[in-house]
Amino acid sequence: MSTTTPALPGAVPAVPVQPVAVPSPPAPRRTASRPPGRDGRVTGQPAFVLHSYSHKETSLIIDVLTRDFGRIALVAKGAKRPHSQLRGVLQTFQPLQAGWTGKSELRILTSAEWVGGMLPLEKTALLCGFYLNELLVRLLARDDPHPVLFDHYVATLNQLAHNEPAPIVLRKFERALLKETGVAADLVRCTGTRQPVQAGQVYVVDPERGPRPAQAGDAWPRITGKTLLDMECEDYADAATQAQSKTLMRFLLAHQLGGATLNTRQMLIDLMQL
């Protein structure tokens, strides 16, 4: 399946969603990924293609998420040639074992092997996958390893492929992304006072500091303490939690993105109001 990048989420239907049992995600097979040598050579690194674009006449530059090296850029030489073995391998949402060489910001891809073991994304799940990729490209700095986030990405793709409720899957990933990149505020204690959030009270969340009791003139989204507590323990069974968490995460992500528009989010809003 050959795909190009589109971007995502919007409004959540106020309907409780029953959880679906999903088998444990098969993490990409690990081989001995040796530390880079003097020439920066790496082999056997679990990876996913996030985005690719043309480079000269026959090559591609691919933005890759790796488990141990974070997001990196690689030149795939000759990948656009008709008989290149890379043409069918460098696809989004497919687990790879990748190798490269070089120490500059733009390395040279030396190997890419399809690992398999994951179902393909289809229909809305495919657009959700593109949304995940766009978030990672926009919010992850290059060469900043996040192995926990990598494994969460694998799990999220697996959940989408098995038709887990997309709004819940996306909220969990968005929260994990902000946590792993160090910009997620504590949702269970008030900023300033450090008092525990109370389920029955209404709060606003300062993107830089965390929740505080809502005041009359606040323009930020109003969120109940119950929603904040539910989000912290990843319990999205309540329809109100689903709706308020969607509003809150859109607000927090917009702050981190500096107000930039996500292409895939708008597509999903138009399609199904996620």
Coordinates of C-alpha atoms in Angstrom, one line a residue:
M1 CA 0.0 0.0 0.0
S2 CA 1.6 3.3 -1.1
T3 CA 0.5 6.4 0.8
T4 CA 1.3 10.0 1.1
T5 CA 0.9 12.2 4.1
P6 CA -2.4 14.1 4.7
A7 CA -3.4 15.5 9.1
L8 CA -6.6 15.4 12.5
P9 CA -9.0 15.0 15.5
G10 CA -12.3 16.9 16.2
A11 CA -15.6 16.5 18.1
V12 CA -16.4 13.3 20.0
P13 CA -19.9 11.8 19.8
A14 CA -21.5 11.9 23.2
V15 CA -22.1 8.2 23.3
P16 CA -20.5 5.8 25.8
V17 CA -18.2 3.4 24.0
Q18 CA -17.7 -0.2 25.1
P19 CA -14.0 -1.2 25.3
V20 CA -12.8 -3.8 22.7
A21 CA -10.3 -6.5 23.7
V22 CA -7.3 -6.2 21.5
P23 CA -4.3 -8.6 21.5
S24 CA -1.0 -7.3 22.6
P25 CA 0.8 -5.3 19.8
P26 CA 3.6 -7.2 18.2
A27 CA 6.6 -4.9 18.6
P28 CA 9.0 -4.9 15.6
R29 CA 11.5 -7.8 15.9
R30 CA 14.7 -6.7 17.6
T31 CA 18.1 -7.7 16.3
A32 CA 21.4 -6.6 17.7
S33 CA 21.3 -2.9 17.1
R34 CA 24.9 -2.0 17.7
P35 CA 25.9 1.5 18.9
P36 CA 27.1 3.7 16.0
G37 CA 30.6 3.2 14.9
R38 CA 33.1 5.9 13.9
D39 CA 31.3 6.3 10.6
G40 CA 27.9 6.5 12.4
R41 CA 26.9 3.1 11.0
V42 CA 23.8 1.6 12.6
T43 CA 22.1 -1.7 11.8
G44 CA 19.0 -3.6 12.8
Q45 CA 17.1 -0.6 14.2
P46 CA 13.3 -0.9 14.7
A47 CA 11.8 1.9 12.7
F48 CA 8.7 3.3 11.0
V49 CA 8.5 5.8 8.1
L50 CA 6.6 8.9 9.1
H51 CA 6.8 10.9 5.9
S52 CA 8.8 10.9 2.7
Y53 CA 9.4 13.3 -0.2
S54 CA 11.4 13.4 -3.4
H55 CA 15.1 14.1 -3.4
K56 CA 16.8 14.7 -6.8
E57 CA 15.6 12.4 -9.6
T58 CA 15.7 8.9 -8.2
S59 CA 15.9 9.3 -4.4
L60 CA 13.8 10.0 -1.4
I61 CA 14.3 11.7 1.9
I62 CA 12.4 9.8 4.6
D63 CA 11.5 11.0 8.1
V64 CA 11.8 7.9 10.3
L65 CA 10.8 7.2 13.9
T66 CA 13.3 4.8 15.5
R67 CA 13.2 3.2 18.9
D68 CA 16.7 4.0 20.1
F69 CA 17.6 7.2 18.1
G70 CA 14.3 9.1 17.9
R71 CA 13.2 10.9 14.7
I72 CA 15.8 11.0 12.1
A73 CA 16.1 11.9 8.4
L74 CA 17.5 9.5 5.9
V75 CA 18.4 9.7 2.2
A76 CA 17.1 6.6 0.4
K77 CA 19.3 6.6 -2.7
G78 CA 17.6 5.2 -5.8
A79 CA 14.3 4.4 -4.0
K80 CA 12.3 5.9 -6.9
R81 CA 13.9 3.7 -9.6
P82 CA 11.4 1.2 -11.1
H83 CA 13.3 -1.9 -9.9
S84 CA 14.5 -0.6 -6.6
Q85 CA 13.9 -3.1 -3.7
L86 CA 13.1 -0.1 -1.5
R87 CA 10.0 0.9 -3.4
G88 CA 7.8 -1.6 -1.7
V89 CA 9.4 -1.4 1.7
L90 CA 9.4 2.3 2.6
Q91 CA 5.7 2.5 3.4
T92 CA 4.1 4.2 6.3
F93 CA 2.7 2.1 9.3
Q94 CA 4.9 -0.9 8.4
P95 CA 7.4 -2.1 10.9
L96 CA 11.0 -2.1 9.6
Q97 CA 14.5 -3.0 10.6
A98 CA 16.6 -0.1 9.3
G99 CA 20.3 0.6 8.9
W100 CA 22.1 3.8 8.0
T101 CA 25.4 5.5 8.1
G102 CA 26.6 9.1 8.7
K103 CA 26.8 11.6 11.5
S104 CA 25.2 14.7 9.9
E105 CA 21.5 15.6 10.3
L106 CA 20.8 13.8 7.0
R107 CA 22.1 10.2 7.1
I108 CA 22.3 7.7 4.3
L109 CA 19.9 4.7 4.4
T110 CA 21.9 1.5 3.9
S111 CA 19.2 -1.2 4.6
A112 CA 15.5 -1.5 5.2
E113 CA 13.8 -4.8 5.8
W114 CA 10.0 -5.2 6.3
V115 CA 9.3 -7.0 9.5
G116 CA 5.6 -7.7 9.3
G117 CA 3.3 -8.9 12.0
M118 CA 0.9 -5.9 12.0
L119 CA -2.4 -5.5 10.3
P120 CA -2.7 -2.7 7.7
L121 CA -4.7 0.5 8.6
E122 CA -7.8 1.1 6.5
K123 CA -10.4 3.8 6.1
T124 CA -10.7 6.1 9.1
A125 CA -7.9 4.2 11.0
L126 CA -5.6 5.1 8.1
L127 CA -6.3 8.8 8.5
C128 CA -5.8 8.5 12.2
G129 CA -2.4 7.0 11.5
F130 CA -1.5 9.9 9.3
Y131 CA -2.6 12.2 12.2
L132 CA -0.2 10.4 14.6
N133 CA 2.6 10.8 12.1
E134 CA 2.0 14.5 11.6
L135 CA 2.0 15.0 15.3
L136 CA 5.3 13.2 15.6
V137 CA 6.9 15.2 12.8
R138 CA 5.6 18.5 14.2
L139 CA 6.4 17.9 17.9
L140 CA 9.4 15.6 18.1
A141 CA 12.8 17.1 17.8
R142 CA 15.3 15.3 15.6
D143 CA 17.8 12.9 17.3
D144 CA 15.9 12.9 20.6
P145 CA 15.2 9.2 21.6
H146 CA 11.9 8.3 23.1
P147 CA 11.7 4.5 23.3
V148 CA 8.6 4.5 25.5
L149 CA 6.8 6.7 23.0
F150 CA 8.0 4.4 20.1
D151 CA 6.4 1.4 21.9
H152 CA 3.2 3.5 22.5
Y153 CA 3.1 4.3 18.8
V154 CA 3.3 0.6 17.9
A155 CA 0.5 -0.2 20.4
T156 CA -1.6 2.7 19.0
L157 CA -1.3 1.5 15.4
N158 CA -2.3 -2.0 16.6
Q159 CA -5.4 -0.7 18.4
L160 CA -6.5 1.3 15.4
A161 CA -6.0 -1.7 13.1
H162 CA -8.2 -3.8 15.4
N163 CA -11.0 -1.1 15.4
E164 CA -10.5 0.2 18.9
P165 CA -12.6 3.4 19.3
A166 CA -10.5 6.0 17.5
P167 CA -11.4 9.0 19.8
I168 CA -10.2 7.1 22.9
V169 CA -7.1 5.7 21.2
L170 CA -6.1 9.2 19.9
R171 CA -6.6 10.9 23.3
K172 CA -4.3 8.4 24.9
F173 CA -1.6 8.8 22.3
E174 CA -1.8 12.6 22.5
R175 CA -1.4 12.6 26.2
A176 CA 1.5 10.1 26.0
L177 CA 3.2 12.3 23.4
L178 CA 3.0 15.4 25.6
K179 CA 4.2 13.4 28.6
E180 CA 7.2 11.9 26.8
T181 CA 8.3 15.2 25.3
G182 CA 8.2 16.8 28.7
V183 CA 5.4 19.4 28.2
A184 CA 2.4 17.7 29.9
A185 CA 1.3 19.3 33.1
D186 CA 0.2 17.3 36.1
L187 CA -3.6 17.0 35.8
V188 CA -4.4 15.8 39.3
R189 CA -3.0 18.7 41.3
C190 CA -3.8 22.4 41.1
T191 CA -1.0 24.7 39.9
G192 CA 0.2 27.0 42.7
T193 CA -1.5 25.4 45.6
R194 CA -0.7 21.8 44.7
Q195 CA -4.0 20.8 46.2
P196 CA -5.6 17.6 44.7
V197 CA -8.1 18.1 41.9
Q198 CA -11.6 17.6 43.1
A199 CA -14.0 15.6 40.8
G200 CA -16.9 17.9 41.4
Q201 CA -15.2 21.2 40.7
V202 CA -14.6 22.9 37.3
Y203 CA -11.1 23.9 36.2
V204 CA -9.1 25.4 33.3
V205 CA -5.7 24.0 32.4
D206 CA -2.8 26.4 31.9
P207 CA -0.7 24.7 29.1
E208 CA 2.5 25.6 30.9
R209 CA 1.6 25.0 34.5
G210 CA -1.5 22.8 34.9
P211 CA -5.1 23.0 36.2
R212 CA -6.5 25.7 38.5
P213 CA -10.1 26.5 39.5
A214 CA -12.0 28.2 36.7
Q215 CA -12.8 31.9 37.0
A216 CA -15.6 34.0 35.5
G217 CA -13.4 35.6 32.9
D218 CA -11.5 32.5 31.7
A219 CA -11.4 32.0 27.9
W220 CA -9.7 28.6 28.2
P221 CA -11.8 25.4 28.0
R222 CA -13.7 24.5 31.2
I223 CA -13.0 21.0 32.3
T224 CA -14.5 19.1 35.3
G225 CA -12.2 17.6 37.8
K226 CA -13.7 14.2 37.0
T227 CA -12.5 14.5 33.4
L228 CA -9.0 15.4 34.6
L229 CA -8.8 12.4 37.0
D230 CA -10.2 10.1 34.3
M231 CA -7.6 11.2 31.8
E232 CA -4.8 10.7 34.3
C233 CA -5.9 7.0 34.7
E234 CA -6.8 6.6 31.0
D235 CA -10.5 5.9 31.8
Y236 CA -12.6 7.3 28.9
A237 CA -15.8 5.3 29.5
D238 CA -17.8 8.4 30.4
A239 CA -19.2 10.3 27.4
A240 CA -18.5 13.6 29.1
T241 CA -14.9 12.7 29.7
Q242 CA -14.6 11.8 26.0
A243 CA -16.0 15.1 24.8
Q244 CA -14.1 17.3 27.3
S245 CA -10.8 15.5 26.9
K246 CA -11.1 16.1 23.1
T247 CA -11.6 19.8 23.7
L248 CA -8.7 20.0 26.2
M249 CA -6.2 18.0 24.1
R250 CA -7.0 20.2 21.0
F251 CA -6.3 23.3 23.1
L252 CA -3.1 21.9 24.6
L253 CA -1.8 20.7 21.3
A254 CA -2.6 24.0 19.6
H255 CA -0.5 25.7 22.2
Q256 CA 2.5 23.4 21.5
L257 CA 2.1 23.8 17.8
G258 CA 2.0 27.6 18.0
G259 CA -1.5 27.6 16.5
A260 CA -0.3 25.8 13.3
T261 CA -3.1 23.8 11.6
L262 CA -2.8 20.1 11.3
N263 CA -4.0 18.9 7.9
T264 CA -5.1 15.4 8.9
R265 CA -7.1 16.7 11.9
Q266 CA -9.2 18.9 9.7
M267 CA -9.8 15.9 7.3
L268 CA -11.0 13.8 10.2
I269 CA -13.2 16.6 11.6
D270 CA -14.8 16.8 8.2
L271 CA -15.3 13.1 7.9
M272 CA -16.5 11.9 11.3
Q273 CA -16.1 14.6 13.9
L274 CA -13.5 12.7 15.9

